[in-house]
mmCIF file of C-alpha atoms and ligand atoms in Angstrom:
data_model
loop_
_atom_site.group_PDB
_atom_site.id
_atom_site.type_symbol
_atom_site.label_atom_id
_atom_site.label_comp_id
_atom_site.label_asym_id
_atom_site.label_seq_id
_atom_site.Cartn_x
_atom_site.Cartn_y
_atom_site.Cartn_z
ATOM 1 C CA MET S 987 -10.812 2.050 19.613
ATOM 2 C CA THR S 988 -8.954 4.233 16.798
ATOM 3 C CA SER S 989 -8.914 2.779 13.373
ATOM 4 C CA ALA S 990 -7.311 3.957 10.107
ATOM 5 C CA PHE S 991 -6.839 2.654 6.842
ATOM 6 C CA TYR S 992 -3.961 2.380 4.567
ATOM 7 C CA PRO S 993 -5.224 2.189 0.871
ATOM 8 C CA GLY S 994 -3.277 1.161 -2.532
ATOM 9 C CA SER S 995 -2.217 -0.983 -4.746
ATOM 10 C CA PHE S 996 0.706 -2.657 -3.384
ATOM 11 C CA ASP S 997 1.384 -4.439 -6.584
ATOM 12 C CA PRO S 998 3.832 -5.751 -4.656
ATOM 13 C CA VAL S 999 4.201 -4.366 -1.294
ATOM 14 C CA THR S 1000 7.694 -3.079 -0.855
ATOM 15 C CA TYR S 1001 9.554 -2.256 2.588
ATOM 16 C CA GLY S 1002 8.492 1.506 1.828
ATOM 17 C CA HIS S 1003 5.129 0.366 2.459
ATOM 18 C CA LEU S 1004 5.997 -1.666 5.377
ATOM 19 C CA ASP S 1005 7.431 1.149 6.693
ATOM 20 C CA ILE S 1006 3.955 2.937 6.706
ATOM 21 C CA ILE S 1007 2.490 0.033 8.103
ATOM 22 C CA ARG S 1008 4.712 -0.299 11.291
ATOM 23 C CA ARG S 1009 4.101 3.076 11.750
ATOM 24 C CA GLY S 1010 0.543 3.679 11.034
ATOM 25 C CA ALA S 1011 -0.051 0.167 13.466
ATOM 26 C CA GLU S 1012 1.904 2.265 16.253
ATOM 27 C CA ILE S 1013 -0.577 5.150 16.237
ATOM 28 C CA PHE S 1014 -4.027 3.885 15.859
ATOM 29 C CA ASP S 1015 -5.383 0.611 17.753
ATOM 30 C CA GLU S 1016 -6.359 -1.073 14.202
ATOM 31 C CA LEU S 1017 -4.537 -0.630 11.097
ATOM 32 C CA ILE S 1018 -6.777 -2.026 7.854
ATOM 33 C CA VAL S 1019 -4.908 -2.461 4.690
ATOM 34 C CA ALA S 1020 -6.956 -2.224 2.081
ATOM 35 C CA VAL S 1021 -5.935 -3.555 -1.202
ATOM 36 C CA LEU S 1022 -7.641 -1.913 -4.416
ATOM 37 C CA ASP S 1023 -9.077 -4.240 -6.700
ATOM 38 C CA ASN S 1024 -8.861 -2.102 -9.828
ATOM 39 C CA LYS S 1025 -10.486 -3.396 -12.897
ATOM 40 C CA ALA S 1026 -9.257 -0.849 -14.904
ATOM 41 C CA LYS S 1027 -5.593 -1.551 -14.308
ATOM 42 C CA THR S 1028 -3.637 -4.541 -15.190
ATOM 43 C CA PRO S 1029 -1.318 -5.445 -12.271
ATOM 44 C CA LEU S 1030 1.346 -8.039 -11.761
ATOM 45 C CA PHE S 1031 -0.358 -9.627 -9.209
ATOM 46 C CA SER S 1032 -4.055 -10.712 -8.604
ATOM 47 C CA VAL S 1033 -6.083 -9.177 -5.480
ATOM 48 C CA GLU S 1034 -5.723 -12.328 -3.830
ATOM 49 C CA GLU S 1035 -1.970 -12.570 -4.151
ATOM 50 C CA ARG S 1036 -1.526 -9.255 -3.098
ATOM 51 C CA VAL S 1037 -3.504 -9.680 -0.237
ATOM 52 C CA ARG S 1038 -1.837 -12.937 0.485
ATOM 53 C CA MET S 1039 1.793 -11.431 0.292
ATOM 54 C CA LEU S 1040 0.911 -8.493 2.885
ATOM 55 C CA GLU S 1041 -0.656 -11.479 5.258
ATOM 56 C CA ASN S 1042 2.630 -13.044 4.853
ATOM 57 C CA VAL S 1043 4.687 -9.854 5.534
ATOM 58 C CA THR S 1044 2.548 -8.404 8.369
ATOM 59 C CA ARG S 1045 2.189 -11.443 10.585
ATOM 60 C CA ASP S 1046 4.280 -9.776 13.427
ATOM 61 C CA PHE S 1047 1.946 -6.795 13.719
ATOM 62 C CA PRO S 1048 -1.153 -7.913 15.696
ATOM 63 C CA ASN S 1049 -3.434 -5.089 15.075
ATOM 64 C CA VAL S 1050 -2.920 -4.839 11.352
ATOM 65 C CA LYS S 1051 -5.724 -6.775 9.060
ATOM 66 C CA ILE S 1052 -5.526 -7.143 5.637
ATOM 67 C CA ASP S 1053 -8.579 -6.508 3.132
ATOM 68 C CA SER S 1054 -9.367 -5.804 -0.781
ATOM 69 C CA PHE S 1055 -11.594 -3.143 -1.728
ATOM 70 C CA SER S 1056 -12.998 -2.084 -5.351
ATOM 71 C CA GLY S 1057 -14.827 1.242 -6.395
ATOM 72 C CA LEU S 1058 -14.603 4.557 -4.384
ATOM 73 C CA LEU S 1059 -12.245 4.498 -1.430
ATOM 74 C CA ILE S 1060 -15.115 6.905 0.489
ATOM 75 C CA ASP S 1061 -17.424 4.118 0.085
ATOM 76 C CA TYR S 1062 -15.341 1.464 1.328
ATOM 77 C CA ALA S 1063 -14.439 3.838 4.715
ATOM 78 C CA ALA S 1064 -18.385 4.333 5.105
ATOM 79 C CA GLN S 1065 -19.107 0.955 4.746
ATOM 80 C CA LYS S 1066 -16.148 0.051 7.307
ATOM 81 C CA ASN S 1067 -17.045 3.102 9.376
ATOM 82 C CA ILE S 1068 -13.412 4.301 9.337
ATOM 83 C CA HIS S 1069 -12.695 8.140 8.768
ATOM 84 C CA VAL S 1070 -8.859 8.119 8.641
ATOM 85 C CA ALA S 1071 -7.012 7.172 5.826
ATOM 86 C CA ILE S 1072 -2.946 7.059 5.645
ATOM 87 C CA ARG S 1073 -0.618 7.349 3.049
ATOM 88 C CA GLY S 1074 3.213 7.684 2.629
ATOM 89 C CA LEU S 1075 4.509 10.749 1.142
ATOM 90 C CA ARG S 1076 8.031 10.021 -0.519
ATOM 91 C CA ALA S 1077 8.656 13.380 -2.274
ATOM 92 C CA ILE S 1078 7.509 16.645 -3.483
ATOM 93 C CA THR S 1079 6.440 14.441 -6.625
ATOM 94 C CA ASP S 1080 3.598 12.713 -4.594
ATOM 95 C CA PHE S 1081 2.309 15.575 -3.448
ATOM 96 C CA GLU S 1082 0.555 16.831 -6.052
ATOM 97 C CA TYR S 1083 -1.452 13.495 -6.547
ATOM 98 C CA GLU S 1084 -1.831 13.032 -2.926
ATOM 99 C CA LEU S 1085 -3.213 16.287 -2.050
ATOM 100 C CA GLN S 1086 -5.733 16.042 -4.954
ATOM 101 C CA MET S 1087 -6.803 12.696 -3.845
ATOM 102 C CA ALA S 1088 -7.031 13.862 0.069
ATOM 103 C CA GLN S 1089 -9.216 16.803 -0.937
ATOM 104 C CA LEU S 1090 -11.469 15.070 -3.216
ATOM 105 C CA ASN S 1091 -12.248 12.295 -0.833
ATOM 106 C CA ARG S 1092 -12.993 15.096 1.904
ATOM 107 C CA LEU S 1093 -15.224 16.807 -0.425
ATOM 108 C CA LEU S 1094 -16.810 13.568 -1.815
ATOM 109 C CA SER S 1095 -17.093 12.188 1.745
ATOM 110 C CA LYS S 1096 -18.714 15.409 3.123
ATOM 111 C CA GLY S 1097 -15.935 16.004 5.716
ATOM 112 C CA LYS S 1098 -15.933 12.133 7.336
ATOM 113 C CA LEU S 1099 -12.983 11.005 5.639
ATOM 114 C CA ASP S 1100 -9.363 12.549 6.220
ATOM 115 C CA THR S 1101 -6.262 11.499 5.015
ATOM 116 C CA MET S 1102 -2.957 11.414 7.318
ATOM 117 C CA PHE S 1103 0.357 11.721 5.700
ATOM 118 C CA LEU S 1104 3.305 9.911 6.780
ATOM 119 C CA THR S 1105 6.566 11.121 5.507
ATOM 120 C CA THR S 1106 8.448 8.045 4.322
ATOM 121 C CA THR S 1107 11.741 7.165 6.096
ATOM 122 C CA LEU S 1108 14.715 8.271 3.653
ATOM 123 C CA GLU S 1109 16.021 5.281 2.856
ATOM 124 C CA TYR S 1110 12.754 4.083 1.097
ATOM 125 C CA ALA S 1111 12.051 7.242 0.001
ATOM 126 C CA TYR S 1112 13.624 6.157 -3.733
ATOM 127 C CA LEU S 1113 11.581 3.338 -3.777
ATOM 128 C CA SER S 1114 8.081 2.314 -5.719
ATOM 129 C CA SER S 1115 6.415 -0.919 -6.558
ATOM 130 C CA SER S 1116 7.267 -0.176 -10.239
ATOM 131 C CA SER S 1117 10.871 0.556 -10.003
ATOM 132 C CA VAL S 1118 10.654 -3.067 -8.105
ATOM 133 C CA LYS S 1119 9.421 -4.368 -10.826
ATOM 134 C CA GLU S 1120 11.350 -2.693 -13.541
ATOM 135 C CA ILE S 1121 14.682 -3.779 -11.699
ATOM 136 C CA ALA S 1122 13.017 -7.811 -11.150
ATOM 137 C CA MET S 1123 12.039 -8.168 -14.780
ATOM 138 C CA PHE S 1124 15.605 -7.399 -15.926
ATOM 139 C CA GLY S 1125 16.985 -9.786 -12.984
ATOM 140 C CA GLY S 1126 18.292 -7.241 -11.034
ATOM 141 C CA ASP S 1127 18.674 -7.057 -7.362
ATOM 142 C CA ILE S 1128 15.497 -5.961 -5.429
ATOM 143 C CA SER S 1129 16.724 -7.373 -2.301
ATOM 144 C CA GLN S 1130 16.734 -4.073 -0.636
ATOM 145 C CA CYS S 1131 13.302 -3.308 -1.842
ATOM 146 C CA VAL S 1132 11.195 -5.854 -1.003
ATOM 147 C CA PRO S 1133 11.158 -8.946 2.001
ATOM 148 C CA GLU S 1134 12.605 -11.920 0.565
ATOM 149 C CA GLN S 1135 9.389 -13.859 0.307
ATOM 150 C CA VAL S 1136 8.149 -11.297 -1.819
ATOM 151 C CA ALA S 1137 11.163 -11.157 -4.247
ATOM 152 C CA LYS S 1138 10.843 -14.962 -4.481
ATOM 153 C CA VAL S 1139 7.225 -14.265 -5.682
ATOM 154 C CA VAL S 1140 8.197 -11.293 -8.140
ATOM 155 C CA TYR S 1141 11.035 -13.226 -9.785
ATOM 156 C CA ASP S 1142 8.813 -16.199 -10.078
ATOM 157 C CA ARG S 1143 6.074 -14.079 -11.664
ATOM 158 C CA TYR S 1144 9.111 -13.163 -14.514
ATOM 159 C CA HIS S 1145 10.562 -16.616 -14.819
ATOM 160 C CA ILE S 1146 13.922 -14.974 -13.639
ATOM 161 C CA ALA S 1147 16.077 -17.831 -11.577
ATOM 162 C CA ARG S 1148 18.295 -16.088 -9.064
HETATM 163 O O1 PNS R 2528 -0.624 2.764 -4.116
HETATM 164 P P1 PNS R 2528 -1.427 3.242 -5.116
HETATM 165 O O2 PNS R 2528 -2.004 2.955 -6.459
HETATM 166 O O3 PNS R 2528 -1.105 4.951 -5.013
HETATM 167 O O4 PNS R 2528 -2.779 3.992 -4.502
HETATM 168 C C1 PNS R 2528 -4.045 4.545 -5.159
HETATM 169 C C2 PNS R 2528 -5.125 4.101 -4.238
HETATM 170 C C3 PNS R 2528 -5.896 2.864 -4.218
HETATM 171 C C4 PNS R 2528 -5.533 4.820 -3.060
HETATM 172 C C5 PNS R 2528 -6.414 5.105 -4.985
HETATM 173 O O5 PNS R 2528 -5.935 4.965 -6.635
HETATM 174 C C6 PNS R 2528 -7.970 4.883 -4.923
HETATM 175 O O6 PNS R 2528 -8.145 5.254 -3.733
HETATM 176 N N1 PNS R 2528 -8.769 4.143 -5.523
HETATM 177 C C7 PNS R 2528 -9.616 4.190 -5.296
HETATM 178 C C8 PNS R 2528 -10.971 4.741 -6.071
HETATM 179 C C9 PNS R 2528 -11.142 5.990 -5.906
HETATM 180 O O7 PNS R 2528 -11.882 6.631 -4.590
HETATM 181 N N2 PNS R 2528 -11.142 7.462 -6.404
HETATM 182 C C10 PNS R 2528 -10.806 8.778 -6.183
HETATM 183 C C11 PNS R 2528 -9.797 9.142 -5.132
HETATM 184 S S1 PNS R 2528 -10.022 10.892 -5.511
#
């Protein structure tokens, strides 16, 4: 059985993430979406909330599991015995950071963890969790960016009635 994981912050999950999840789940027998519990950052949603949102929006993908991790990606990968991480590449601006992370993870894992990049579908290339939060915070329309149930939770968090 081939397995991979898709690590990220997912604060919150967007249609861009969902596109990568759907395509990753078609390539691998099992795809674990791994939400980073990063104590150094203050996300809008707790790790439990992000996991719950991901579980809701990936219900139709039977081979997708949602998990969370803290610490280094390579340690989580070793613990799960998974050797491939997938990441989405939106534009050249993502490339430098992603390349550095992929190279470091390969080095630190002594070649055990590789990163596979999926180029984001063009209609989602402009999307990011940060821009979704900024639009929502000012009462803008995020319906084209995130699934309906995610949009509701995001607006609720900012006390925006729409
Ligand atoms: O969605 P994001 O915030 O772009 O995801 C970044 C993520 C979670 C993949 C990255 O920050 C990460 O792997 N963090 C875990 C800590 C780690 O392993 N750092 C070393 C990578 S070089």
